[in-house]
Amino acid sequence: MPNNSSIKQITDYQILNGGFCPNPSLLEGKMGITLFFFLQARFTHNNCYEDFAGELLDDICDSLHIGLPITFADGLCGIGWGIEFMKRLNFIEGDTDDILCDIDRKIMERDVRRISDMTFEYGLEGIAIYVRSRIDSVRATKNKQPFDPSYLEELEESCLRNNILLYSTQYSTDSTWNRILDILATHPFSEEKSWKRGLVKLRTIYE
């Protein structure tokens, strides 16, 4: 069980400072902070944390622009995946298609056949994980898909060529979340009260 006093210190610090983070991304910025507070709210049953997470998410959505990179670590794919993750855990309600349609269109502008970076954080694998989360998303109209068939075909072919098994359990939401936590756990934290440290400490509760 994580040290509750340590997590409380991180939480208090991030309430005061997290809203000023200029970076909206999942692994480096405000989307990661938002997930930390939604999870803290669930574990502590503290509605104040949930309200704060909702405010952070509103800030992200209001300031989101397609000029951001499409990468998973510090760009649109990670932000979009985070929103799908929140929906899956019932942190948010509504149709994610309405929220993510601009990101979907921006992703499809990238020619996946010519991507040279295959990594999770900055390359093809991260794009594939975002697309998988969108395909798996629960919709009112079951047959509706956010991506053009031709784009999906090109992505599937590129993934196969690079041994990325798009529809395997390796790229499910739960597997991706554990992978994110593994990445955060193996990187040194720049500050004692980092939200990244907080997510890693909460991991044992989440599991």
Short mmCIF file of C-alpha atoms in Angstrom, two decimals:
data_model
loop_
_atom_site.label_atom_id
_atom_site.label_comp_id
_atom_site.label_asym_id
_atom_site.label_seq_id
_atom_site.Cartn_x
_atom_site.Cartn_y
_atom_site.Cartn_z
CA MET A 1 0.00 0.00 0.00
CA PRO A 2 1.43 3.39 -0.92
CA ASN A 3 2.41 5.82 1.81
CA ASN A 4 -0.77 7.87 2.16
CA SER A 5 0.99 10.89 3.64
CA SER A 6 3.38 10.98 0.70
CA ILE A 7 0.53 10.83 -1.81
CA LYS A 8 -1.35 13.52 0.13
CA GLN A 9 1.68 15.81 -0.11
CA ILE A 10 1.88 15.24 -3.86
CA THR A 11 -1.86 15.85 -4.21
CA ASP A 12 -1.78 19.10 -2.22
CA TYR A 13 1.20 20.35 -4.20
CA GLN A 14 -0.41 19.55 -7.54
CA ILE A 15 -3.68 21.24 -6.57
CA LEU A 16 -1.71 24.45 -6.09
CA ASN A 17 0.55 24.08 -9.12
CA GLY A 18 -0.88 21.57 -11.60
CA GLY A 19 -3.23 24.03 -13.23
CA PHE A 20 -0.30 26.20 -14.32
CA CYS A 21 1.34 23.43 -16.33
CA PRO A 22 1.61 24.74 -19.92
CA ASN A 23 2.12 21.30 -21.47
CA PRO A 24 -1.16 19.47 -22.23
CA SER A 25 0.41 16.08 -22.96
CA LEU A 26 -0.08 12.67 -21.35
CA LEU A 27 3.45 11.73 -20.31
CA GLU A 28 4.80 15.21 -19.70
CA GLY A 29 1.91 17.46 -18.78
CA LYS A 30 -1.64 18.30 -17.85
CA MET A 31 -3.31 15.14 -19.18
CA GLY A 32 -1.13 13.07 -16.85
CA ILE A 33 -2.02 15.37 -13.94
CA THR A 34 -5.70 15.00 -14.81
CA LEU A 35 -5.49 11.22 -14.68
CA PHE A 36 -3.70 11.41 -11.34
CA PHE A 37 -6.55 13.42 -9.82
CA PHE A 38 -9.32 11.28 -11.28
CA LEU A 39 -7.66 8.18 -9.83
CA GLN A 40 -7.05 9.90 -6.49
CA ALA A 41 -10.70 10.91 -6.40
CA ARG A 42 -11.81 7.33 -6.95
CA PHE A 43 -9.48 5.86 -4.35
CA THR A 44 -10.21 8.50 -1.68
CA HIS A 45 -13.87 9.19 -2.59
CA ASN A 46 -12.99 12.89 -2.53
CA ASN A 47 -15.22 14.87 -4.87
CA CYS A 48 -12.91 17.88 -4.70
CA TYR A 49 -10.23 15.92 -6.52
CA GLU A 50 -12.73 14.88 -9.17
CA ASP A 51 -13.87 18.47 -9.64
CA PHE A 52 -10.27 19.62 -10.02
CA ALA A 53 -9.59 16.88 -12.57
CA GLY A 54 -12.64 18.02 -14.51
CA GLU A 55 -11.36 21.59 -14.53
CA LEU A 56 -7.98 20.44 -15.83
CA LEU A 57 -9.65 18.41 -18.57
CA ASP A 58 -11.73 21.42 -19.60
CA ASP A 59 -8.53 23.47 -19.83
CA ILE A 60 -6.96 20.81 -22.06
CA CYS A 61 -9.97 20.62 -24.38
CA ASP A 62 -10.35 24.41 -24.57
CA SER A 63 -6.70 24.96 -25.47
CA LEU A 64 -6.29 21.91 -27.71
CA HIS A 65 -5.02 22.76 -31.17
CA ILE A 66 -4.02 20.62 -34.10
CA GLY A 67 -0.61 22.27 -34.25
CA LEU A 68 0.55 19.90 -31.52
CA PRO A 69 2.64 16.89 -32.60
CA ILE A 70 0.66 13.70 -33.18
CA THR A 71 2.94 11.67 -30.91
CA PHE A 72 1.81 9.64 -27.90
CA ALA A 73 4.24 10.95 -25.29
CA ASP A 74 3.86 14.66 -25.89
CA GLY A 75 1.12 15.12 -28.45
CA LEU A 76 -2.34 14.42 -29.75
CA CYS A 77 -2.32 10.61 -29.64
CA GLY A 78 -1.54 10.56 -25.94
CA ILE A 79 -4.11 13.23 -25.13
CA GLY A 80 -6.77 11.41 -27.14
CA TRP A 81 -5.89 8.07 -25.57
CA GLY A 82 -6.17 9.67 -22.13
CA ILE A 83 -9.69 10.83 -22.91
CA GLU A 84 -10.68 7.33 -24.05
CA PHE A 85 -9.13 5.91 -20.86
CA MET A 86 -11.19 8.30 -18.74
CA LYS A 87 -14.35 7.29 -20.58
CA ARG A 88 -13.59 3.61 -20.11
CA LEU A 89 -13.18 4.07 -16.34
CA ASN A 90 -16.35 6.20 -16.21
CA PHE A 91 -14.50 9.33 -15.14
CA ILE A 92 -16.25 11.23 -17.92
CA GLU A 93 -19.50 10.86 -19.84
CA GLY A 94 -20.54 11.71 -23.37
CA ASP A 95 -19.52 10.79 -26.88
CA THR A 96 -15.76 10.80 -27.34
CA ASP A 97 -16.30 11.05 -31.11
CA ASP A 98 -17.46 14.64 -30.57
CA ILE A 99 -14.36 15.45 -28.53
CA LEU A 100 -11.78 13.63 -30.63
CA CYS A 101 -12.99 14.12 -34.22
CA ASP A 102 -10.41 16.85 -34.92
CA ILE A 103 -7.61 14.69 -33.55
CA ASP A 104 -8.80 11.76 -35.67
CA ARG A 105 -8.68 13.90 -38.80
CA LYS A 106 -5.21 15.19 -37.93
CA ILE A 107 -3.95 11.65 -37.35
CA MET A 108 -5.23 10.55 -40.75
CA GLU A 109 -3.22 13.32 -42.43
CA ARG A 110 -0.01 11.51 -41.49
CA ASP A 111 1.11 8.92 -44.04
CA VAL A 112 1.76 5.89 -41.85
CA ARG A 113 3.54 4.14 -44.73
CA ARG A 114 6.41 6.62 -44.50
CA ILE A 115 6.96 6.82 -40.74
CA SER A 116 10.51 5.84 -39.83
CA ASP A 117 10.11 6.04 -36.03
CA MET A 118 8.41 2.88 -34.74
CA THR A 119 8.43 3.70 -31.03
CA PHE A 120 5.57 3.86 -28.56
CA GLU A 121 6.40 7.37 -27.38
CA TYR A 122 7.05 9.13 -30.69
CA GLY A 123 6.30 6.83 -33.61
CA LEU A 124 4.03 4.35 -35.32
CA GLU A 125 3.33 2.21 -32.27
CA GLY A 126 1.89 5.18 -30.38
CA ILE A 127 -0.35 6.08 -33.31
CA ALA A 128 -1.52 2.46 -33.50
CA ILE A 129 -2.37 2.43 -29.80
CA TYR A 130 -4.46 5.59 -30.12
CA VAL A 131 -6.29 4.23 -33.17
CA ARG A 132 -6.94 0.95 -31.33
CA SER A 133 -8.46 2.85 -28.39
CA ARG A 134 -10.79 4.68 -30.76
CA ILE A 135 -11.83 1.50 -32.53
CA ASP A 136 -12.57 -0.17 -29.17
CA SER A 137 -14.54 2.83 -27.87
CA VAL A 138 -18.17 2.10 -26.97
CA ARG A 139 -20.53 4.02 -29.27
CA ALA A 140 -24.27 4.58 -29.47
CA THR A 141 -24.00 3.68 -33.17
CA LYS A 142 -22.07 0.42 -33.13
CA ASN A 143 -21.11 0.35 -36.80
CA LYS A 144 -19.75 3.89 -36.79
CA GLN A 145 -15.96 4.18 -37.04
CA PRO A 146 -13.88 7.37 -36.79
CA PHE A 147 -11.30 6.41 -39.43
CA ASP A 148 -11.54 5.96 -43.18
CA PRO A 149 -11.30 2.31 -44.32
CA SER A 150 -8.38 3.19 -46.58
CA TYR A 151 -6.47 4.74 -43.67
CA LEU A 152 -7.08 1.70 -41.49
CA GLU A 153 -5.90 -0.59 -44.25
CA GLU A 154 -2.66 1.36 -44.65
CA LEU A 155 -2.12 1.43 -40.89
CA GLU A 156 -2.71 -2.30 -40.54
CA GLU A 157 -0.25 -3.02 -43.35
CA SER A 158 2.40 -0.74 -41.83
CA CYS A 159 1.91 -2.33 -38.41
CA LEU A 160 2.26 -5.84 -39.82
CA ARG A 161 5.47 -4.92 -41.62
CA ASN A 162 6.91 -3.70 -38.33
CA ASN A 163 5.62 -6.49 -36.08
CA ILE A 164 3.05 -4.26 -34.38
CA LEU A 165 0.02 -6.45 -33.70
CA LEU A 166 -2.66 -3.78 -33.69
CA TYR A 167 -5.51 -5.95 -32.41
CA SER A 168 -3.58 -8.00 -29.85
CA THR A 169 -4.08 -7.72 -26.08
CA GLN A 170 -0.65 -6.07 -25.97
CA TYR A 171 -2.33 -2.88 -27.17
CA SER A 172 -5.48 -3.07 -25.07
CA THR A 173 -6.31 -0.19 -22.74
CA ASP A 174 -5.18 -2.05 -19.62
CA SER A 175 -1.90 -3.17 -21.18
CA THR A 176 -1.19 0.34 -22.43
CA TRP A 177 -1.89 1.83 -19.00
CA ASN A 178 0.53 -0.59 -17.36
CA ARG A 179 3.10 0.29 -19.99
CA ILE A 180 2.68 3.99 -19.25
CA LEU A 181 3.22 3.35 -15.55
CA ASP A 182 6.32 1.28 -16.35
CA ILE A 183 7.73 4.19 -18.34
CA LEU A 184 7.02 6.66 -15.55
CA ALA A 185 8.56 4.32 -12.97
CA THR A 186 11.83 3.93 -14.88
CA HIS A 187 12.40 7.66 -15.44
CA PRO A 188 13.95 9.76 -12.67
CA PHE A 189 11.50 12.25 -11.15
CA SER A 190 12.57 15.87 -11.37
CA GLU A 191 10.82 16.78 -8.13
CA GLU A 192 9.71 15.00 -4.98
CA LYS A 193 6.07 16.06 -5.41
CA SER A 194 5.82 15.17 -9.10
CA TRP A 195 2.46 13.89 -10.33
CA LYS A 196 4.41 11.16 -12.12
CA ARG A 197 5.67 9.93 -8.77
CA GLY A 198 2.08 10.07 -7.51
CA LEU A 199 0.76 7.88 -10.32
CA VAL A 200 3.48 5.32 -9.73
CA LYS A 201 2.66 5.26 -6.00
CA LEU A 202 -1.03 4.79 -6.78
CA ARG A 203 -0.26 1.84 -9.02
CA THR A 204 -0.57 -0.78 -6.29
CA ILE A 205 -4.06 0.46 -5.48
CA TYR A 206 -5.10 0.50 -9.15
CA GLU A 207 -3.88 -3.07 -9.63
#
